[in-house]
C-alpha atoms as one frame of an Amber mdcrd trajectory, in Angstrom:
protein
 -24.077 -30.979   8.357 -23.395 -28.628   5.855 -23.140 -30.752   2.563 -20.831
 -28.268   0.932 -20.629 -24.513   0.722 -23.833 -22.572  -1.042 -21.667 -20.864
  -4.065 -20.304 -24.469  -4.513 -22.896 -26.087  -5.753 -23.090 -27.305  -9.011
 -23.584 -29.914 -11.446 -21.646 -32.417  -9.723 -24.554 -32.523  -7.038 -27.499
 -32.850  -9.683 -29.985 -35.128  -8.382 -28.548 -35.246  -4.892 -29.961 -34.011
  -1.386 -28.130 -31.312  -0.102 -27.766 -29.388   3.065 -26.879 -26.049   3.181
 -26.656 -22.942   5.197 -26.315 -19.286   4.793 -27.985 -15.860   4.722 -31.012
 -14.972   2.623 -29.200 -12.368  -0.208 -32.761 -11.798  -1.689 -36.184 -13.293
  -1.371 -38.716 -13.210  -4.593 -42.120 -14.222  -4.770 -42.840 -15.252  -8.608
 -46.673 -16.292  -8.799 -46.796 -18.361  -5.794 -43.242 -19.655  -6.001 -40.917
 -18.293  -3.463 -37.061 -17.809  -4.856 -34.526 -17.344  -2.430 -30.903 -16.339
  -3.217 -29.154 -18.341  -0.373 -25.502 -16.369   0.244 -22.407 -17.567   2.198
 -18.782 -17.046   1.400 -18.309 -19.024  -1.387 -20.992 -17.301  -3.338 -24.925
 -17.583  -4.085 -26.986 -20.551  -4.831 -30.915 -20.480  -5.880 -33.627 -22.284
  -3.777 -37.152 -22.789  -5.064 -40.034 -23.104  -2.808 -42.961 -24.772  -3.820
 -46.454 -24.028  -2.569 -47.120 -27.691  -2.431 -44.636 -28.016   0.607 -46.634
 -26.249   2.889 -44.725 -25.900   5.996 -41.389 -25.172   3.965 -43.478 -22.664
   2.006 -44.863 -20.769   5.207 -41.586 -20.487   6.530 -40.148 -18.707   3.470
 -43.125 -16.514   3.177 -41.962 -15.039   6.641 -38.302 -14.843   6.360 -36.574
 -11.540   5.096 -33.430 -10.493   3.807 -30.418 -11.319   6.057 -32.132 -13.961
   8.058 -29.625 -16.891   8.767 -31.383 -20.100   7.607 -30.511 -23.928   6.888
 -32.158 -25.369   3.447 -32.297 -28.942   2.864 -33.330 -29.892  -1.039 -32.817
 -31.523  -4.450 -30.437 -30.014  -7.069 -31.940 -30.141 -10.107 -30.981 -28.362
 -13.401 -32.623 -25.020 -14.051 -35.120 -24.602 -16.587 -34.401 -23.720 -20.036
 -33.638 -19.891 -20.288 -32.999 -19.431 -16.768 -29.288 -20.085 -16.692 -27.146
 -17.646 -15.129 -23.531 -17.726 -16.224 -22.161 -15.211 -13.784 -22.790 -17.663
 -10.746 -20.738 -20.630  -9.976 -23.949 -22.608  -9.469 -25.860 -20.870 -12.024
 -26.780 -24.042 -13.872 -28.513 -25.569 -10.957 -30.975 -24.903  -8.422 -32.127
 -26.130  -5.098 -35.885 -27.602  -4.842 -36.415 -26.897  -1.256 -37.728 -29.997
   1.074 -36.967 -28.372   4.684 -36.097 -24.653   5.694 -35.375 -23.863   8.999
 -34.860 -20.161  10.580 -31.404 -20.248  12.633 -32.043 -16.757  13.704 -33.850
 -13.885  12.308 -32.551 -10.330  11.282 -33.745  -6.797  11.577 -34.092  -4.779
   8.614 -30.091  -3.993   7.501 -29.093  -0.230   7.415 -28.289  -0.794   3.530
 -28.661  -3.532   0.784 -25.537  -5.555   0.714 -25.699  -5.140  -3.039 -25.479
  -1.387  -2.934 -22.302   0.062  -4.515 -22.774   3.553  -3.502 -22.659   3.344
   0.170 -20.182   6.074   2.022 -17.338   4.793   3.966 -18.617   6.148   7.102
 -21.824   3.645   6.546 -19.510   0.666   5.870 -17.311   1.179   8.771 -19.687
   1.891  11.198 -21.627  -1.251  10.164 -18.618  -3.214   9.254 -20.443  -6.596
  10.156 -22.855  -6.197   7.685 -20.239  -4.730   5.168 -17.904  -7.572   5.651
 -20.903 -10.101   4.190 -20.717  -8.332   0.907 -19.437 -10.561  -1.650 -16.707
  -7.875  -2.826 -15.338  -7.618   1.059 -15.516 -11.369   1.096 -13.508 -11.714
  -1.946 -10.706  -9.706  -0.963 -10.507 -11.266   2.892 -10.382 -14.654   1.097
  -7.626 -12.981  -1.570  -5.470 -11.725   1.466  -5.693 -15.271   2.953  -4.550
 -16.924  -0.211  -1.541 -14.092  -0.441  -0.242 -14.839   3.011  -0.946 -18.908
   2.454   1.369 -18.454  -0.729   3.875 -16.503   1.379   4.237 -18.859   3.921
   4.532 -21.824   1.697   7.488 -20.306  -0.168   9.397 -19.134   2.589   9.065
 -22.515   4.330  10.295 -24.325   1.524  13.533 -22.133   1.564  14.382 -22.812
   4.950  12.745 -19.762   6.847  11.542 -19.915  10.334   8.187 -18.259  11.736
   9.284 -16.796  15.395   7.344 -14.362  16.976   8.382 -10.970  18.384   7.309
  -8.948  21.448   4.394  -6.687  20.683   5.488  -4.797  23.873   8.827  -3.257
  23.866  11.342  -0.101  24.252  10.332   2.918  22.627  13.076   3.271  19.896
  11.782   5.979  17.648  12.785   4.959  13.901  10.744   7.590  12.241   7.217
   7.881  13.242   5.762   8.528  16.764   5.458   5.378  18.992   2.153   4.117
  20.311   3.095   4.003  24.269   1.554   1.597  26.665   1.884   2.830  30.048
   3.142  -0.147  32.794   1.005  -0.708  35.648   3.674  -2.819  37.377   6.398
  -0.078  36.815   4.859   3.023  37.614   5.706   5.814  35.434   7.240   3.755
  32.713   6.019   2.772  29.377   6.151   0.270  26.639   6.095   0.920  23.227
   4.075  -0.791  20.479   6.723  -1.696  17.689   6.560   0.247  14.452   8.522
  -2.965  13.023  10.301  -5.776  14.395  13.545  -4.497  12.877  15.867  -4.784
  16.058  14.304  -7.925  17.290  14.867  -9.499  13.966  18.763  -8.833  13.757
  19.293 -10.053  17.086  17.909 -13.361  15.679  20.587 -13.187  13.176  23.212
 -13.019  15.755  21.330 -15.902  17.588  21.927 -18.214  14.363  18.615 -18.308
  13.005  19.923 -17.275   9.741  16.455 -17.288   8.086  13.480 -15.462   9.679
  10.222 -14.230   9.033   6.861 -12.989  10.436   3.692 -11.774   9.264   3.015
  -9.676  11.954   1.031  -6.197  13.551   3.315  -3.124  13.419   2.030   0.362
  14.761   2.868   4.063  13.722   1.368   6.961  15.140   1.224   9.079  12.140
  -0.977  11.127   9.664  -3.006   8.268   7.391  -3.954   8.201   4.039  -5.414
   5.777   1.809  -2.284   3.739   1.998  -1.619   3.944   5.731  -3.479   2.646
   8.820  -2.234   3.100  12.420  -1.711  -0.710  12.761  -0.828  -2.596   9.682
   0.504  -5.908   8.541   4.032  -6.610   7.543   5.842  -9.560   5.731   9.109
  -9.167   7.842  12.017 -11.241   6.759  15.857 -11.496   7.621  18.497 -13.637
   6.346  22.526 -13.897   6.580  24.946 -14.432   4.831  23.487 -12.918   1.533
  24.388  -9.943  -0.330  22.153  -7.326  -1.858  21.346  -8.712  -5.321  20.796
 -12.477  -3.795  18.227 -11.152  -1.354  16.669  -9.477  -4.038  16.328 -12.491
  -6.017  14.649 -14.518  -3.271  12.126 -12.116  -2.771  11.384 -11.197  -6.188
  10.896 -14.815  -6.562   8.470 -14.829  -3.521   6.462 -11.853  -5.121   6.176
 -13.734  -8.443   5.152 -17.013  -6.930   2.271 -15.203  -5.165   0.999 -13.772
  -8.250   1.659 -16.772  -9.983  -0.203 -19.128  -7.689  -3.116 -16.866  -6.424
  -4.099 -14.624  -9.643  -2.382 -16.669 -12.655  -0.600 -13.721 -13.158   3.199
 -13.863 -14.632   4.999 -10.713 -13.860   7.761  -9.381 -16.229  11.233 -11.298
 -15.243  13.125 -10.485 -14.325  12.352  -7.090 -12.309  14.243  -3.887 -13.983
  16.618  -2.275 -11.743  17.004   1.483 -11.387  19.118   3.514  -9.138  17.495
   6.000  -6.597  19.213   8.960  -8.415  17.813   7.987 -11.894  14.547   7.531
 -10.258  14.531  11.101  -8.811  16.150  12.584 -12.365  13.333  10.787 -14.706
  10.435  10.633 -12.553  11.006  12.723  -9.743   9.861   9.760  -7.284  11.556
   6.919  -5.378   8.514   4.717  -6.392   7.685   5.413 -10.151   4.386   4.255
 -11.782   6.173   2.899 -14.927   2.657   2.539 -16.516   2.826   6.124 -17.355
   4.848   6.862 -20.718   6.141  10.198 -19.197   9.406  11.345 -18.239  11.369
  14.404 -17.130  14.070  16.255 -18.806  16.378  18.330 -17.094  16.935  21.859
 -18.672  18.745  23.879 -15.992  22.019  24.492 -17.993  19.455  25.989 -20.901
  17.631  28.185 -18.500  20.423  29.732 -16.610  20.903  33.120 -18.788  17.024
  33.692 -19.789  15.398  36.811 -18.611  12.585  34.528 -16.992  13.807  34.537
 -13.401  11.307  31.930 -12.698  13.622  29.575 -14.656  16.676  31.075 -14.437
  16.930  31.695 -10.470  16.505  28.166  -9.431  18.335  27.313 -12.585  21.528
  29.096 -10.954  20.808  27.499  -7.514  22.571  24.264  -6.760  19.503  22.976
  -4.405  16.861  23.505  -7.176  16.035  22.093 -10.469  14.069  23.154 -13.670
  12.585  20.200 -15.695  10.518  20.150 -18.642   7.447  17.227 -18.876   6.620
  16.588 -22.578   2.862  15.477 -23.112   2.606  14.099 -26.682  -0.426  15.537
 -28.384  -1.031  18.010 -25.488  -1.302  21.042 -27.172  -5.122  19.809 -27.732
  -5.854  20.387 -24.078  -7.962  23.047 -23.490  -7.017  25.994 -21.319  -9.601
  24.895 -18.397  -7.847  21.398 -18.400  -4.153  23.190 -17.886  -5.709  25.583
 -15.246  -7.146  22.475 -13.136  -3.477  20.858 -13.430  -1.999  24.456 -11.922
  -4.097  24.397  -9.125  -3.493  20.690  -9.022   0.472  21.133  -8.443  -0.089
  23.605  -6.035  -1.044  21.116  -3.367   2.509  20.276  -3.542   3.952  23.411
  -3.083   4.148  24.475  -6.598   3.992  28.496  -7.153   2.542  27.801 -10.476
   2.602  25.639 -13.588   4.372  27.323 -16.701   3.609  25.671 -20.029   4.657
  26.131 -23.721   2.229  24.737 -26.863   4.206  23.317 -29.377   2.081  24.428
 -32.788   4.482  23.871 -34.941   8.080  22.606 -33.822   9.943  23.991 -37.196
   9.252  27.416 -36.181  11.410  28.678 -33.501   9.634  31.199 -31.742   6.549
  31.571 -33.821   5.119  28.183 -33.345   5.311  27.993 -29.494   2.413  29.472
 -27.783   2.832  30.692 -24.289   3.093  33.626 -22.469   6.770  32.823 -21.217
   8.159  32.335 -24.966   9.113  36.123 -25.002  11.237  36.061 -22.033  13.209
  33.025 -23.123  16.032  33.741 -26.308  15.422  31.594 -29.372  18.793  29.609
 -28.602  17.155  28.351 -25.568  14.158  27.338 -27.064  15.479  25.751 -30.055
  17.671  23.675 -27.563  14.436  22.931 -25.485  12.669  21.590 -28.218  15.382
  19.381 -29.161  16.205  17.844 -26.116  12.916  17.171 -24.932  12.102  15.498
 -28.672   8.898  17.676 -28.836   6.729  17.192 -31.739   3.991  19.830 -33.535
   1.001  19.335 -31.374   2.864  18.453 -27.985   2.834  20.470 -24.792   5.601
  21.290 -22.534   5.166  21.514 -18.676   7.805  22.835 -16.999   8.674  22.879
 -13.187  11.186  25.172 -11.402  11.855  25.466  -7.761  13.823  23.583  -4.953
  14.078  19.942  -6.053  11.722  18.607  -3.507   9.139  20.847  -4.666   9.977
  19.969  -8.368   9.924  16.292  -7.675   6.636  16.132  -5.716   4.729  18.232
  -7.521   5.652  17.557 -11.148   5.903  13.630 -10.272   2.374  13.788  -8.943
   1.308  15.731 -12.167   3.122  12.970 -14.465   0.857  10.486 -12.652  -2.314
  12.587 -12.796  -1.789  13.190 -16.809  -1.042   9.728 -17.192  -4.117   8.171
 -15.359  -6.304  10.381 -16.847  -8.811  10.085 -19.906  -6.540  12.155 -21.833
  -3.440   9.914 -20.981  -5.267   6.632 -21.715  -6.789   7.811 -25.131  -3.327
   9.371 -26.146  -1.192   6.656 -25.218   0.558   7.977 -22.254  -0.626   4.852
 -20.088   0.006   1.104 -20.289  -2.098  -1.329 -18.664  -0.714  -4.621 -16.610
   2.010  -5.174 -13.933   5.077  -2.619 -14.333   7.424  -3.990 -11.084  10.823
  -2.131 -10.043  13.688  -2.522  -7.935  14.939   1.177  -6.819  18.524   0.440
  -5.184  21.343   2.675  -3.588  19.273   5.159  -1.581  21.320   7.745   0.130
  22.343   6.600   3.619  20.991   9.737   4.792  18.624  13.152   4.299  19.624
  16.424   5.462  16.866  18.475   7.755  17.898  22.254   6.948  15.810  23.589
   9.793  17.534  21.269  12.322  20.807  21.610  10.424  21.560  17.691  11.151
  21.539  14.686   8.919  18.703  11.809   9.550  18.840   8.080   8.568  17.180
   7.969   5.108  16.249   4.025   6.449  17.083   3.510   9.436  20.569   3.901
  11.635  21.390   0.289  10.771  21.551   0.407   7.055  24.713  -0.491   5.654
  26.603   1.830   3.439  27.457   0.790  -0.219  31.127  -0.888  -0.333  33.846
   2.086  -0.783  31.198   4.695   1.068  32.396   4.005   4.227  34.788   7.064
   4.309  31.922   9.150   2.951  29.891   8.669   6.431  32.467  11.222   7.885
  34.322  13.169   5.000  30.803  13.468   2.765  27.730  12.056   4.736  25.299
  13.611   1.946  27.322  11.620  -0.951  27.207   7.984   0.935  24.814   5.752
  -0.691  23.336   2.458   1.037  22.604  -0.872   0.290  19.116  -0.253   0.459
  16.504  -1.456  -2.029  12.707  -0.912  -2.373   9.975  -3.226  -4.355   7.955
  -1.040  -6.684   4.698  -1.999  -8.796   2.418   0.424 -10.582   3.789   3.159
  -8.487   3.021   1.709  -4.884   5.805   0.679  -2.793   5.669  -2.620  -1.704
   8.420  -3.228   0.139  11.797  -2.184   1.212  15.161  -3.156   3.111  18.846
  -3.202   3.282  21.515  -5.322   4.281  22.720  -4.260   7.941  25.779  -2.936
   9.489  27.270  -6.041  11.414  30.442  -4.269  11.986  31.110  -2.049  15.225
  33.574   0.710  13.715  31.115   0.960  10.428  28.384   1.571  13.275  30.297
   4.096  14.882  30.583   5.974  11.574  27.035   6.426  11.276  26.259   6.954
  14.920  28.614  10.202  14.249  27.226  11.288  11.077  23.954  10.990  12.472
  25.062  13.354  15.879  24.109  10.513  17.757  26.700  10.541  20.987  27.773
   7.144  22.936  25.396   7.970  26.007  22.536   8.511  23.537  23.222   5.218
  21.277  23.702   3.056  24.328  20.475   4.277  25.604  18.298   3.713  22.265
  20.060   0.426  21.196  22.197  -0.600  23.958  20.630  -4.310  23.686  21.369
  -4.405  19.942  24.830  -2.813  20.247  25.604  -5.788  22.723  24.542  -8.335
  20.911  26.497  -7.235  17.862  29.638  -7.917  19.599  29.120 -11.444  19.552
  30.054 -12.263  16.482  26.804 -11.057  14.246  26.752 -12.470  10.578  26.456
 -10.610   7.577  22.537 -10.078   7.164  20.295  -8.222   5.772  16.401  -8.315
   4.947  12.843  -6.689   3.789   9.538  -5.955   4.852   6.574  -5.863   2.727
   3.428  -4.432   3.534   0.580  -7.361   3.221  -1.965  -4.797   2.900  -0.652
  -2.989   0.154   0.215  -5.983  -1.529  -3.220  -7.195  -1.299  -5.048  -4.012
  -2.207  -2.971  -4.011  -5.663  -3.754  -7.482  -6.496  -7.270  -6.579  -5.308
  -7.793  -3.866  -7.547  -9.204  -1.835  -4.438  -8.764   2.039  -3.854  -7.950
   1.605  -0.314  -5.931  -0.843   2.311  -9.238  -0.213   4.389 -10.983  -2.526
   1.631  -8.707  -5.515   2.644  -8.391  -5.083   6.218 -11.241  -6.995   7.863
 -11.710  -3.708  10.980  -9.668  -1.034   9.740  -9.204   2.415  11.260 -10.461
   6.009   9.877  -8.281   8.709   8.292  -8.537   9.767  12.025  -7.597   6.818
  13.645 -10.727   5.662  14.785 -12.843   2.320  14.451 -16.331   3.455  13.911
 -17.472  -0.110  14.776 -16.198  -0.295  18.558 -16.172   3.170  19.039 -12.355
   3.535  19.920 -10.225   5.406  21.099 -12.466   5.966  24.018 -12.253   7.208
  27.615 -11.619   4.872  30.290 -12.717   5.580  34.058 -10.660   7.057  36.639
 -10.047   3.550  38.857  -8.183   2.490  35.448  -6.051   5.695  35.221  -5.052
   5.681  39.065  -4.211   1.750  38.426  -1.527   3.001  35.900  -0.594   6.167
  37.711  -1.733   8.644  34.918  -3.550  11.942  35.628  -5.327  13.498  32.377
  -4.210  16.941  31.602  -7.404  19.227  30.240  -6.472  20.346  26.794  -8.414
  22.320  23.802  -9.657  19.457  21.650  -9.858  21.346  18.061
């Protein structure tokens, strides 16, 4: 039986005989003495095999990296000068008495301490990749986070209740993953995008505090913080208002950081309306570590000769903003050109700028091709409003509001995270949490000429906004809230609609008639008739939370077996073709398509 984990061997076992199991991380032959770095999930320990132990030494000579072995030996202090302070076991070593090879290994395709592996190699050989200490630490961190979430919610009376994985297709913004039914020919289940409807029905059922750490599925284009299947900390509670719900779950995140990493987050989390976040940062998940903000200058640019500014300044659907970069006049032209190419990714047609060489001399102290097309009074007000000082740089965004928000919001973050931003004090390290509240109820799609739910159609409007659902849907605000941390949306939720009359107004605003509502949501609408309590909730992305805490670049680094950006598993080669018999049983026939 194992005495302890290999990485936990320390002075507490001094002069004791221990039995350890693990993998050979490295084998070194030093002048007749063999050293084995033995590894398990807790870390490394140094094993010394002396040639006087003929049998053990012979075995040690034959083993190679990633052999799975058992070691029995005496724990002793390392010789002076050989202590390794980077290891928990670094003050001791194990003098081997017995060694047994439990299983040999072929030569691995890479060294486990190679930090320059391609992601394709790592995901193809994920079993070996997961042996790497970094990945083991990430998954152990994920485990500890999940355990702290469970402890916190359990103490507050939340009940863990499972909801179905095979359910009805009720589109919620992304494509559903569909599962054909063999026993109901021609019909399909859907994998849940979230347990939203079920958790609301649990509130009607009287389980007033529910949670679940569950898989969710969305068939959408992927990026670093998205996967076709992801894990959600899903929560719902009854009889609480927005502020009370936020207080509970702010406490949960605070406790997770404190107990898992010993980190105290700022208290309380600041709160900002969606409108303010978009006005100041162009994003509903602003990274507050970046100390740059937008300045609206529409009114200053309405009568200038520069049509690139004056046209959007006179368009209610557009905006013109300035982004002041302190000390930015020192930027070389090549860096500005790179930023111009960067904003083009987000639809910007260009990136106008002004270098403020002398803020007191207008216009002579301003350097830019656009200065000659902006009258002196507008330039003076521009410098005053932005607070620009000599040596600063002003970048401008002028276009439809979405293009400006996306492009200039991304530019703000890129500058802040750059070497320039960090050396010029534009970036502040640490954790910067934020609640964003008062989201719009609806988003208007110009192509389709209709409103869509910004969150989902069961989100409650703010008190006093019920009448706007009919008279001014675009002006209706929701009892919705997102928790943001360092520019990542950790979670979001809302108070739900529990009254039939309000629900009908929302459906009308969304052009959902009674027949469509019954078809998509009939089971929930029926449940809400039976004394549905006021309720609301929130869902956190466990993958995102752990990614942030681990300092990883992608959620794929905190998921045991993730998919690629093409939704493929390189380890198992899924998705894959199935045989004709399986298709016949499901009453499915494949149609030939051109694969690009």
